[in-house]
Coordinates of C-alpha atoms in Angstrom, one line a residue:
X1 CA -14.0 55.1 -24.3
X2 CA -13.5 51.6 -22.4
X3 CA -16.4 49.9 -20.4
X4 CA -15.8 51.0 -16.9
X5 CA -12.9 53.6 -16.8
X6 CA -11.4 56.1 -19.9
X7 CA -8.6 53.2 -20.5
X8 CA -8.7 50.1 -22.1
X9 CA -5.2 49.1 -19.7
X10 CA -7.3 50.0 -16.5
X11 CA -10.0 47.9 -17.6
X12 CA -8.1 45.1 -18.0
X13 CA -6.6 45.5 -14.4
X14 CA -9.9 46.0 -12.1
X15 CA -11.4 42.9 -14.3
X16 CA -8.3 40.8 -13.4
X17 CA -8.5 41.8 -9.7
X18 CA -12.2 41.4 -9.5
X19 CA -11.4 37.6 -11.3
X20 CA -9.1 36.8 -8.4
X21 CA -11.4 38.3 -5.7
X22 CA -13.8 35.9 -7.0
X23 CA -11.4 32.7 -7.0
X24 CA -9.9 33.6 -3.5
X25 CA -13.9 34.2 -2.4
X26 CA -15.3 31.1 -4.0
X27 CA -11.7 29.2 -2.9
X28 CA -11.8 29.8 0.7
X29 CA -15.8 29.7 1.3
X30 CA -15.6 26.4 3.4
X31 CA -12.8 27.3 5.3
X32 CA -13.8 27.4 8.8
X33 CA -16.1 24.8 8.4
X34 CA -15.1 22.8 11.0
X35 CA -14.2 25.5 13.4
X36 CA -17.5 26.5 13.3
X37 CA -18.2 23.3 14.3
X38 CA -15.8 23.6 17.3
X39 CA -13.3 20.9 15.8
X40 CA -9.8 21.5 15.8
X41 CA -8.8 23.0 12.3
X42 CA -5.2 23.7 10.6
X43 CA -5.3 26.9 9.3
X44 CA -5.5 26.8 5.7
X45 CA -3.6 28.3 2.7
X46 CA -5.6 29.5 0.2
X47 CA -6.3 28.0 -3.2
X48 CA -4.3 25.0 -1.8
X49 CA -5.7 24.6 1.7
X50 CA -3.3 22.2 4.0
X51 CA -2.0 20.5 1.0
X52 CA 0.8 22.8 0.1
X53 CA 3.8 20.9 1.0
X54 CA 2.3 17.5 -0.7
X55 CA 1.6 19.5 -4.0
X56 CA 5.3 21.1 -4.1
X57 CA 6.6 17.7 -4.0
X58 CA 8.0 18.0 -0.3
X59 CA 5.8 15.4 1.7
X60 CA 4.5 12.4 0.8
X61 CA 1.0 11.9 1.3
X62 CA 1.6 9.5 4.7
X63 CA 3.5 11.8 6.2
X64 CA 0.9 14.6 5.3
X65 CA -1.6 12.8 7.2
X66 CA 0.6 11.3 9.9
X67 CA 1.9 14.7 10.7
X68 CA -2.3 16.3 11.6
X69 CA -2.2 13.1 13.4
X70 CA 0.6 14.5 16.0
X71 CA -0.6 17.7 15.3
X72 CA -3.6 16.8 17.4
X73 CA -2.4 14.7 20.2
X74 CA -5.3 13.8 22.6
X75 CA -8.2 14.5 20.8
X76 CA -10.7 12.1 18.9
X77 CA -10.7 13.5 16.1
X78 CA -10.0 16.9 13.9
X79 CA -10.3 18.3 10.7
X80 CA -8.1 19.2 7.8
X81 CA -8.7 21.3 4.1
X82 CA -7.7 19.8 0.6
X83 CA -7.8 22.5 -1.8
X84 CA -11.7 24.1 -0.6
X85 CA -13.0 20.9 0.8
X86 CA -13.2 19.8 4.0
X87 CA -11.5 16.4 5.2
X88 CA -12.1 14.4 8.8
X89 CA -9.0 12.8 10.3
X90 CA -10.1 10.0 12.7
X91 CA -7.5 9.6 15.7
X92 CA -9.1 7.6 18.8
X93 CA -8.7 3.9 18.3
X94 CA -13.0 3.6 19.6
X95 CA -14.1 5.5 16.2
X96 CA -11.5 4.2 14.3
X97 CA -13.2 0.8 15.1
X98 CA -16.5 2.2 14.5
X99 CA -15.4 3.3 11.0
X100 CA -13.8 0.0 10.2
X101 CA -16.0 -2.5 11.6
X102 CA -18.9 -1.9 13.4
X103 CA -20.3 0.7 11.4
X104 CA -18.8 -0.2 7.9
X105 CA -21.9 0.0 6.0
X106 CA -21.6 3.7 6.5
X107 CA -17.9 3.9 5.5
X108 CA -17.8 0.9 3.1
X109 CA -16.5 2.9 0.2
X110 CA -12.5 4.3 -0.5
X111 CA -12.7 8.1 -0.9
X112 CA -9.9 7.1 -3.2
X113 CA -11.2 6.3 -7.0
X114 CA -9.3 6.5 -10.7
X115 CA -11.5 8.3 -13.0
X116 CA -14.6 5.5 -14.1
X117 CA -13.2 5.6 -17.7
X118 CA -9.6 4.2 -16.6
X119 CA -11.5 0.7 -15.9
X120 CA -7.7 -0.9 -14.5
X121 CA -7.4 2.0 -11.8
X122 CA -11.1 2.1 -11.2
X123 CA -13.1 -1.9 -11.4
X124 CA -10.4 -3.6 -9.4
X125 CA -11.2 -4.7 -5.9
X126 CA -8.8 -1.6 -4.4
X127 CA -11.4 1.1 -5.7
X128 CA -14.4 -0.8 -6.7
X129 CA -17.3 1.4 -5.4
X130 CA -19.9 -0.3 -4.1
X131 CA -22.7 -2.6 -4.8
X132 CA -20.0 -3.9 -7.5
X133 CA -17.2 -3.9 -4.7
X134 CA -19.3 -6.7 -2.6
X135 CA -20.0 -8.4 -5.5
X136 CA -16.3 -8.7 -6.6
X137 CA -14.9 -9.1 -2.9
X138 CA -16.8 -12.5 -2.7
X139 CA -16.6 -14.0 -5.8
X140 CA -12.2 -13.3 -5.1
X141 CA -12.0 -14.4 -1.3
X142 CA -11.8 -18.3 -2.7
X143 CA -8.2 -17.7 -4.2
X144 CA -7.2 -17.1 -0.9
X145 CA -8.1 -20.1 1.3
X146 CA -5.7 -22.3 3.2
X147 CA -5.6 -24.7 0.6
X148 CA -5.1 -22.7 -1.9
X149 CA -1.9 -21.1 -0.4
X150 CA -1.0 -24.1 0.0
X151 CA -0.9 -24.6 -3.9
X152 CA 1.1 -21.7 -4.5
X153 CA 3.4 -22.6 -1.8
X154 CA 4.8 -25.2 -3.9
X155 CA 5.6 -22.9 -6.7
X156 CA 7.0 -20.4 -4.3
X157 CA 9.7 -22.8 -3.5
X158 CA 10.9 -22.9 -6.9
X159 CA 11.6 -19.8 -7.5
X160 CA 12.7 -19.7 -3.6
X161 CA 15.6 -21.6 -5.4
X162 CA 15.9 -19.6 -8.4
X163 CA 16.6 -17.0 -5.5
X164 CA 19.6 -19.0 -4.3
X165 CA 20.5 -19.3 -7.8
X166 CA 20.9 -16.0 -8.5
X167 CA 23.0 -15.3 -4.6
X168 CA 25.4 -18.0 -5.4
X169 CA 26.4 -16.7 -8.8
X170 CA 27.6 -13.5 -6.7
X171 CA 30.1 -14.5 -5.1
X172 CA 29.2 -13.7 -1.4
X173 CA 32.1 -15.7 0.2
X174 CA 33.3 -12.4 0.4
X175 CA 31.5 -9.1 1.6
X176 CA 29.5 -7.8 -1.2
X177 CA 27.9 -4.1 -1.1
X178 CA 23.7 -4.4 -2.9
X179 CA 21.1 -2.4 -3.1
X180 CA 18.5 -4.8 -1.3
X181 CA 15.1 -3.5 -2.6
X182 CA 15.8 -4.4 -5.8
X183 CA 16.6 -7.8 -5.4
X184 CA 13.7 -8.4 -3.1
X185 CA 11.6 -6.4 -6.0
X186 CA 12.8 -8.8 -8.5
X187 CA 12.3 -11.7 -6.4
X188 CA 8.8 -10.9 -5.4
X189 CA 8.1 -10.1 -9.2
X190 CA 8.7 -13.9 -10.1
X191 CA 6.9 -14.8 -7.2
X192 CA 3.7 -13.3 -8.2
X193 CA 4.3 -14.0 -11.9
X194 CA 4.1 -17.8 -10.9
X195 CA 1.8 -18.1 -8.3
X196 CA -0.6 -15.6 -9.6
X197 CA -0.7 -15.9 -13.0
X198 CA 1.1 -18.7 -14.6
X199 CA 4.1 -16.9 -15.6
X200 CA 8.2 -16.6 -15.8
X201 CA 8.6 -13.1 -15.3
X202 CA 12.8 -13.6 -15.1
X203 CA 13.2 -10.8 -13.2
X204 CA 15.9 -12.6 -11.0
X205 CA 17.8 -13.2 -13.9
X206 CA 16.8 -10.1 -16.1
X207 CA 16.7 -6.6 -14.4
X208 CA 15.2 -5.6 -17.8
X209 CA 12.3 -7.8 -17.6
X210 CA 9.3 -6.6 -19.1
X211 CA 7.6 -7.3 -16.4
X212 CA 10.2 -5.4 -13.7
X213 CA 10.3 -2.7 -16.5
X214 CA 6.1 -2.5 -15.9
X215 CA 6.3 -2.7 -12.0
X216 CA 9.0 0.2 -11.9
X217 CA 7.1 2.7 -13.9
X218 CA 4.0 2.1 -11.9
X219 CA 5.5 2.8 -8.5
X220 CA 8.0 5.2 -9.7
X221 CA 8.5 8.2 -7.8
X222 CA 8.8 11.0 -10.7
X223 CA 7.2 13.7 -11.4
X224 CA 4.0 13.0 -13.1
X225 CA 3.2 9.5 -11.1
X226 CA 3.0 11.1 -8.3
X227 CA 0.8 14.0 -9.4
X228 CA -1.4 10.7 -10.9
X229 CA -1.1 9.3 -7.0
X230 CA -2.2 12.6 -5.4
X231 CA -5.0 13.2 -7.5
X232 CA -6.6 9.5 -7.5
X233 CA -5.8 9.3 -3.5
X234 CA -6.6 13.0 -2.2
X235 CA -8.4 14.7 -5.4
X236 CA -10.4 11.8 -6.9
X237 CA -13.0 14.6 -8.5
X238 CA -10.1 15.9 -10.4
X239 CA -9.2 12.6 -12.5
X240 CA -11.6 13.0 -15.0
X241 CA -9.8 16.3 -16.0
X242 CA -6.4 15.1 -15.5
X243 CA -6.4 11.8 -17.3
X244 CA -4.8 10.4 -14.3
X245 CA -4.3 6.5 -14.4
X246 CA -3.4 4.2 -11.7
X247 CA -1.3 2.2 -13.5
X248 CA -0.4 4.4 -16.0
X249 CA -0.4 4.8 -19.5
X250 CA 2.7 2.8 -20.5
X251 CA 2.2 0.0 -18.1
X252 CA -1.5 0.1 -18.3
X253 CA -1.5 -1.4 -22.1
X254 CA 1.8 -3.3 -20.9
X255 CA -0.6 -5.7 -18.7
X256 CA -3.9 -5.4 -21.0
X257 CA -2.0 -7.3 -23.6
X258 CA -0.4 -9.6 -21.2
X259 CA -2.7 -10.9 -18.8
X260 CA -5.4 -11.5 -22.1
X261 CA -3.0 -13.2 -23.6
X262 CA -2.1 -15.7 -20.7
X263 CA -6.4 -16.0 -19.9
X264 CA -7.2 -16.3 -24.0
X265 CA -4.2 -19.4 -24.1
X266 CA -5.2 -20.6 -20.7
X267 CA -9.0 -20.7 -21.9
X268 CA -7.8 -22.3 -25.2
X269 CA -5.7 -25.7 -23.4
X270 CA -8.1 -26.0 -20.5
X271 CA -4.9 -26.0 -18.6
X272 CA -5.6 -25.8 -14.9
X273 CA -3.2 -24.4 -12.2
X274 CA -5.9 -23.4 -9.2
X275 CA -4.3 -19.8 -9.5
X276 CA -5.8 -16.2 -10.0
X277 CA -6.1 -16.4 -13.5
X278 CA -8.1 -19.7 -13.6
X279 CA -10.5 -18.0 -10.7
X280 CA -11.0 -15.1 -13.2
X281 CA -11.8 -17.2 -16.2
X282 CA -14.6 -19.3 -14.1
X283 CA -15.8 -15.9 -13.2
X284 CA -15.9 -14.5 -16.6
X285 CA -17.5 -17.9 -17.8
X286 CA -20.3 -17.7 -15.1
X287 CA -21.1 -14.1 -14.6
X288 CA -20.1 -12.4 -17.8
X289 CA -23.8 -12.9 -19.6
X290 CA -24.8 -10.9 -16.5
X291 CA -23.2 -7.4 -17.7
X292 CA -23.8 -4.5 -15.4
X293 CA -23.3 -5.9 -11.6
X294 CA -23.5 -2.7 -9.8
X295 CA -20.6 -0.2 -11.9
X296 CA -19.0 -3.4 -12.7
X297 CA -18.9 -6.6 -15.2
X298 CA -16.8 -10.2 -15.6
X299 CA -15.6 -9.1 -18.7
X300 CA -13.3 -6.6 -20.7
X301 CA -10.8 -4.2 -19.1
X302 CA -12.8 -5.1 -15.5
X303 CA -12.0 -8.3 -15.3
X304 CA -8.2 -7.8 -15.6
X305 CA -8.0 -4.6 -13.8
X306 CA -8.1 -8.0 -10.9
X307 CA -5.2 -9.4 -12.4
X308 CA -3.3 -5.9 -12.4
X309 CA -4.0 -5.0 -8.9
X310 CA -2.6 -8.1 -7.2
X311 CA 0.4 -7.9 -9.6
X312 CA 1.3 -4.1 -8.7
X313 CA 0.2 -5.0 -5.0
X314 CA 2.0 -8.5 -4.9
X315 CA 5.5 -7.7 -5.9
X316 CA 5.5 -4.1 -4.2
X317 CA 4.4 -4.7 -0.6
X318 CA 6.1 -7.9 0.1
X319 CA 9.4 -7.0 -1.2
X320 CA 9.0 -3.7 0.6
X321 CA 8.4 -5.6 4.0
X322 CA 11.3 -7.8 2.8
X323 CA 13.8 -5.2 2.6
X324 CA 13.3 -2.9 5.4
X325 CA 13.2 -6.0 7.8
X326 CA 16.8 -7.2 6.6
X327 CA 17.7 -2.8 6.8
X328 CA 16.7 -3.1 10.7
X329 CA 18.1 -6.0 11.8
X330 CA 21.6 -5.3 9.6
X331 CA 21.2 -2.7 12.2
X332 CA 20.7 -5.1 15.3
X333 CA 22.8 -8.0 14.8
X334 CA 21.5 -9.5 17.9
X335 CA 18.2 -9.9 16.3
X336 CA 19.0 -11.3 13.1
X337 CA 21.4 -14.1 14.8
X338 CA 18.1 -14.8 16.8
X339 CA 15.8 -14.7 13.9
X340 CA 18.5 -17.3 12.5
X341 CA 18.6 -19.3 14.8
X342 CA 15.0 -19.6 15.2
X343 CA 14.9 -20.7 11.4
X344 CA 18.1 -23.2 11.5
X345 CA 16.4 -25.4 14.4
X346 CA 13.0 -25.6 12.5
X347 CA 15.0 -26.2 9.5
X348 CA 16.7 -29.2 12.2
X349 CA 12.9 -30.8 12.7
X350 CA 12.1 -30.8 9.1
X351 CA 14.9 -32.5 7.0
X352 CA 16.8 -29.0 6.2
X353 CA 12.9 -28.6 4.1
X354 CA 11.2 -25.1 4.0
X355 CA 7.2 -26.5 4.2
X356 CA 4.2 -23.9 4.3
X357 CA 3.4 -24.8 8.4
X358 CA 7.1 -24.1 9.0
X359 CA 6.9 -20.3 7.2
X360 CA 3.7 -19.8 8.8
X361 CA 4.2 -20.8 12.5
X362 CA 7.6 -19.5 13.2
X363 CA 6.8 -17.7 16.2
X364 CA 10.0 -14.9 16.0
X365 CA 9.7 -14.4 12.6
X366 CA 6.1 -13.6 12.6
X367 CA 7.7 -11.0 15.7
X368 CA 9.9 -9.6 13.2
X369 CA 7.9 -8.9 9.9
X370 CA 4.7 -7.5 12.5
X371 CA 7.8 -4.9 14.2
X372 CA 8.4 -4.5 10.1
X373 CA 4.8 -3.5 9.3
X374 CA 4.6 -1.5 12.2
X375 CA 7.8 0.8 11.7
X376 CA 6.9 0.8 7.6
X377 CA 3.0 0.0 6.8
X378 CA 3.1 -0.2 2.8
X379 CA 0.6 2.7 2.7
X380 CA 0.5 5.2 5.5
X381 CA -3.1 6.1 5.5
X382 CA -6.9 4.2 5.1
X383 CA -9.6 6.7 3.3
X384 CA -13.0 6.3 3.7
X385 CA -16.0 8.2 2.5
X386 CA -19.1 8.4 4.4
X387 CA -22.1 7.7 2.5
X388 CA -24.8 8.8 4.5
X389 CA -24.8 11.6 7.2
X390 CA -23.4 10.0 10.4
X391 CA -23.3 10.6 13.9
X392 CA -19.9 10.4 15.6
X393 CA -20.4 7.9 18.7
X394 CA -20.4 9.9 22.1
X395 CA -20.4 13.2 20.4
X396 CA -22.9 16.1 18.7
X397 CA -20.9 16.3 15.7
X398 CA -22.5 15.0 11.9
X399 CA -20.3 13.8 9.4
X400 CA -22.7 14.9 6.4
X401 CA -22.6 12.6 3.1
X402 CA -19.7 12.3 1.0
X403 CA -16.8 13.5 3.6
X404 CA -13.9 11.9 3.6
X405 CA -12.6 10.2 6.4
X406 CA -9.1 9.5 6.8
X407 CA -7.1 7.3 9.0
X408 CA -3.2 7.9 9.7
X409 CA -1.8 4.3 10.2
X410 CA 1.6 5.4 10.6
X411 CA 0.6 8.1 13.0
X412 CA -1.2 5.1 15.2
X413 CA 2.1 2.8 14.9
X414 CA 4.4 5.8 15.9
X415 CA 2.5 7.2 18.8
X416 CA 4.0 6.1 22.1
X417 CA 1.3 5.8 24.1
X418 CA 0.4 2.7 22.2
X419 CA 3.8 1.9 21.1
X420 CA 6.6 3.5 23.8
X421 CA 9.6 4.3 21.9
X422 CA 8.3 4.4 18.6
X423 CA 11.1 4.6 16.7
X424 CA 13.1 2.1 17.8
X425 CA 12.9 -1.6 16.2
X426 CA 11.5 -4.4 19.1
X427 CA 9.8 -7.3 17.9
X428 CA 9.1 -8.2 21.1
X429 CA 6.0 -5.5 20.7
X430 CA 4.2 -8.7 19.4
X431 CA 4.7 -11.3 22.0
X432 CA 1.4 -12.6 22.8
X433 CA 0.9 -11.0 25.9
X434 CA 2.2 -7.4 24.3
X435 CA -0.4 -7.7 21.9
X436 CA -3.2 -8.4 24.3
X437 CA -2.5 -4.8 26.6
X438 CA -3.1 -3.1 23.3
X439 CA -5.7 -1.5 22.6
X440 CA -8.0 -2.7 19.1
X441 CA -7.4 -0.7 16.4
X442 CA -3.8 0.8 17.2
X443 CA -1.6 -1.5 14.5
X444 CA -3.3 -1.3 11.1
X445 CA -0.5 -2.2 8.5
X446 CA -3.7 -4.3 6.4
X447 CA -6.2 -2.2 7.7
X448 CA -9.3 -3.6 9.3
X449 CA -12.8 -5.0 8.9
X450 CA -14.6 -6.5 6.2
X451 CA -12.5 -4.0 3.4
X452 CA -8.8 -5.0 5.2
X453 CA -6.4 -6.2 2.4
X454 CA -7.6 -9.8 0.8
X455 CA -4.2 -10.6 -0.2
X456 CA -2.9 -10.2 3.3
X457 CA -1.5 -13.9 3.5
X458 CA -0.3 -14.4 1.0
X459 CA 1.8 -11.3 1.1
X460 CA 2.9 -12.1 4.4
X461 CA 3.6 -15.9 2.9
X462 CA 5.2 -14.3 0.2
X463 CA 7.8 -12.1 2.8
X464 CA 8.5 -14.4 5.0
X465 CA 9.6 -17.1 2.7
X466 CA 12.3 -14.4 1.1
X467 CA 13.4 -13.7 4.5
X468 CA 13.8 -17.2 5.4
X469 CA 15.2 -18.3 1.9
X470 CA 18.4 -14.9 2.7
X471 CA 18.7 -15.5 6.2
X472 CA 19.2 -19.2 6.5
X473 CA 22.4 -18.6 4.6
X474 CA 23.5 -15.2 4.7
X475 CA 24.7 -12.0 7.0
X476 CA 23.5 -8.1 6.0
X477 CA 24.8 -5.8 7.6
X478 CA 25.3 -1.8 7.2
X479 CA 28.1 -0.8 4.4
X480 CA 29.1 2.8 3.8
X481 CA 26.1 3.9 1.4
X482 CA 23.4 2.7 4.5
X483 CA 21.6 5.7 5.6
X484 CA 21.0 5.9 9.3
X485 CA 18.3 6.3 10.1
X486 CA 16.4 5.9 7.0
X487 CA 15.1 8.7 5.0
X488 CA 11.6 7.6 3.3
X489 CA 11.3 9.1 -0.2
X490 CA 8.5 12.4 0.2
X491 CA 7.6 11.7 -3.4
X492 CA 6.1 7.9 -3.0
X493 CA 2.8 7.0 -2.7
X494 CA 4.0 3.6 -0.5
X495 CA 6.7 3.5 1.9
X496 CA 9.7 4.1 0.0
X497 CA 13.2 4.6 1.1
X498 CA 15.0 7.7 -0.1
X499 CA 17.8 6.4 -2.7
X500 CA 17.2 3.0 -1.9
X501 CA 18.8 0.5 0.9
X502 CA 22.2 -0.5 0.5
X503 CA 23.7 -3.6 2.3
X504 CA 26.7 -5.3 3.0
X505 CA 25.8 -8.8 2.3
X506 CA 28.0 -12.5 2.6
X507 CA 27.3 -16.1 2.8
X508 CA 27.8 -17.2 6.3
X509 CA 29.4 -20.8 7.4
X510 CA 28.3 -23.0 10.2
X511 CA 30.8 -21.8 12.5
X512 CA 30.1 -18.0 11.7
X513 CA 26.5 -18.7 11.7

């Protein structure tokens, strides 16, 4: 005799559907929650809610978000399901403000978090939670000031010429077919190996670099990293069961080992080179008797989770911006021979020298790599989570504690009411007077408020001294392996292209130029 029916077999069946019944039941009990609320909602797919297509590999998580963001032209705001729990997608540029600036203290935490064990992914000034974030923001702004770019401006040069270096030894007389990203990847690499930390990463002249090795397998675009991405950027509550790292496991020990090496040697000379690495060793010095500063310390794992955040960040968004801007104006010839020209006759005033105030005030240039930004933000999306129940301005709706808030950057940048024909590439979008009849709050490619990017000059320092140092001397244009238009890659985290951008590149004379 079995426990509910005369056979075992149909026991086993009506507790199996009765199982199910439960997960569907306990699975879909939120859904509705914001049309009950009168808030535009997506349908949502059971078990998986809206996320379906991001799960399966098919959409990247930008595009995700960029697509409710299109999917709700005109309204203020809506709402969206990942797996059972609700999500709030901000749209109008008056709350995205609010969220950003003038009401940060609400939303001054990232809904995005690495579990609190993986101490790389989770203590560096990306994720920090807060009171520790605050704490860690201020005590890192001072690597950042004019003078100090200034610094690193010198030893940007040099390996500005190692660039050069490695052109010339490829024989671009004559028409030569490269992969562009990777070159700017590897360039950018020994950039922030030097400026940053004190290092020859020889990426320019090694493709195998340890340190290019370590930068690949954190962005890369398989499988598992970006099940790691998803989960730490959508499903944060899930990484303590998934063991999901931000780094990774590989690179994580990969820049452990490095970076205490470089601050144990750097402690033992006394050597000084005003760069990251000597701001975190002052840091540890002062602070690191004070343990626990609010989830976070000047010590151990947290202190160069710092170091591995502006490496990953520092060679990945500036040779990103690098690449798709000589992609578009391969495309538009006119524009390059402009941007050229613009770069040749400041060259003209300063002795044929490439200075910091040149790189910084090019007017056309700074046209170009904003149109860049706005066409490819490095990530697609801002998260916030609201930390107390909040009140949306000029509405009845409460956001109650602990929903996320997201932002689609991309979807701002592509809608044409703020930008009319999005897709096309005009750097004349950010002429002075363009930018004033916009609205606040509608180009985002750093985000905004007191958490935008910290590193955002020197990335843009960073980029437009590559584009000058290619530029100056050489011609891209499209070769029979350029994709038009571009295809981004739906398994990246960060603005990606789909299989890479291929170029024609050669070195151009005076009378050609």
């Amino acid at each position: 005799m079995a426990l509910i029916t005369p056979h075992w077999s149909l026991d086993g069946i009506l507790i199996f559907v009765s199982l199910i019944m439960l997960a569907y039941l306990y699975m879909t009990r939120n859904f509705k929650y914001w049309a009950k609320l009168g808030i535009m909602e997506v349908p949502p797919t059971p078990f998986l809610g809206n996320f379906t297509e991001c799960i399966m590999l098919k959409k990247a998580g930008f595009e995700f978000v960029k697509d409710l963001y299109e999917i709700s032209k005109g309204l203020p705001y809506m709402g969206f399901y990942i797996f059972d729990k609700p999500f709030f997608l901000a749209r109008d540029p008056t709350l995205v403000k609010h969220i950003l600036v003038k009401d940060f203290e609400v939303f001054s935490d990232r809904h995005v978090s690495s579990n609190v064990t993986d101490r790389l992914g989770y203590a560096n000034v990306f994720q920090m939670k807060n009171p520790g974030w605050k704490i860690l923001r201020s005590k890192l702004t001072p690597i950042f000031t004019t003078g100090k770019l200034k610094k690193m401006f010198d030893l940007m040069l040099l390996v500005a010429d190692d660039l050069s270096e490695y052109l010339e030894s490829l024989n671009l007389k004559t028409v030569k077919e490269i992969e562009i990203k990777e070159i700017c990847a590897r360039f950018t690499t020994d950039m922030i190996g030097s400026t940053a930390f004190g290092l020859k990463a020889n990426a320019l002249q090694d493709p195998k670099s340890p340190f290019r090795e370590a930068g690949k397998r954190i962005i890369s675009v398989n499988f598992p990293r970006n099940l790691e991405f998803l989960t730490i950027f959508f499903m944060p509550h899930l990484t303590k069961y998934t063991g999901a790292k931000f780094f990774g496991d590989e690179s994580s020990r990969f820049l452990r080992s490095v970076f205490w090496e470089v601050i144990n040697k750097r402690m033992e000379t006394k050597e000084k080179r005003n760069d990251l690495i000597d701001l975190l060793i002052e840091l540890k010095q002062k602070h690191e008797h004070e343990g626990d500063l609010g989830g976070f310390c000047f010590s151990g794992d947290d202190l160069v989770a710092q170091a591995a955040i502006f490496f990953t960040a520092g060679f990945e968004t500036s040779s990103s911006v690098m690449s798709f801007t000589f992609y578009e104006i391969a495309l538009q010839l006119d524009i390059q021979r402009t941007l050229r020209k613009e770069i040749h006759e400041a060259l003209e005033k300063s002795d044929g020298k490439i200075t910091y105030e040149m790189i910084m005030t090019l007017p056309y240039l700074d046209m170009v790599v904003a149109e860049t930004l706005r066409k490819y933000p490095s990530l697609g999306f801002l998260d916030r989570i609201c930390n107390t129940d909040y009140k949306v301005p000029n509405s009845d709706l409460v956001l109650k504690k602990n929903t996320p808030v997201y932002i689609s950057n991309m979807g701002l940048h592509y809608d044409p009411q703020y930008f009319p024909d999005p897709e096309k590439y005009d750097p004349l979008r950010f002429t002075e007077e363009n930018k004033q009849k916009r609205p606040n709050c509608v180009y985002l490619p750093f985000g905004e408020g007191p958490h935008n990017c910290i590193g955002l000059r020197l990335g843009l320092m960073q980029s437009k001294l590559g584009i000058v140092q290619i530029i100056k001397d050489y011609e891209v244009s499209p070769c029979e392996k350029t994709v038009i238009p571009l295809v981004l890659d739906p398994r990246g985290l960060t603005t990606i292209a789909k299989g890479g951008i291929y170029l024609n590149i050669r070195k151009i004379t005076p009378a050609t130029s």
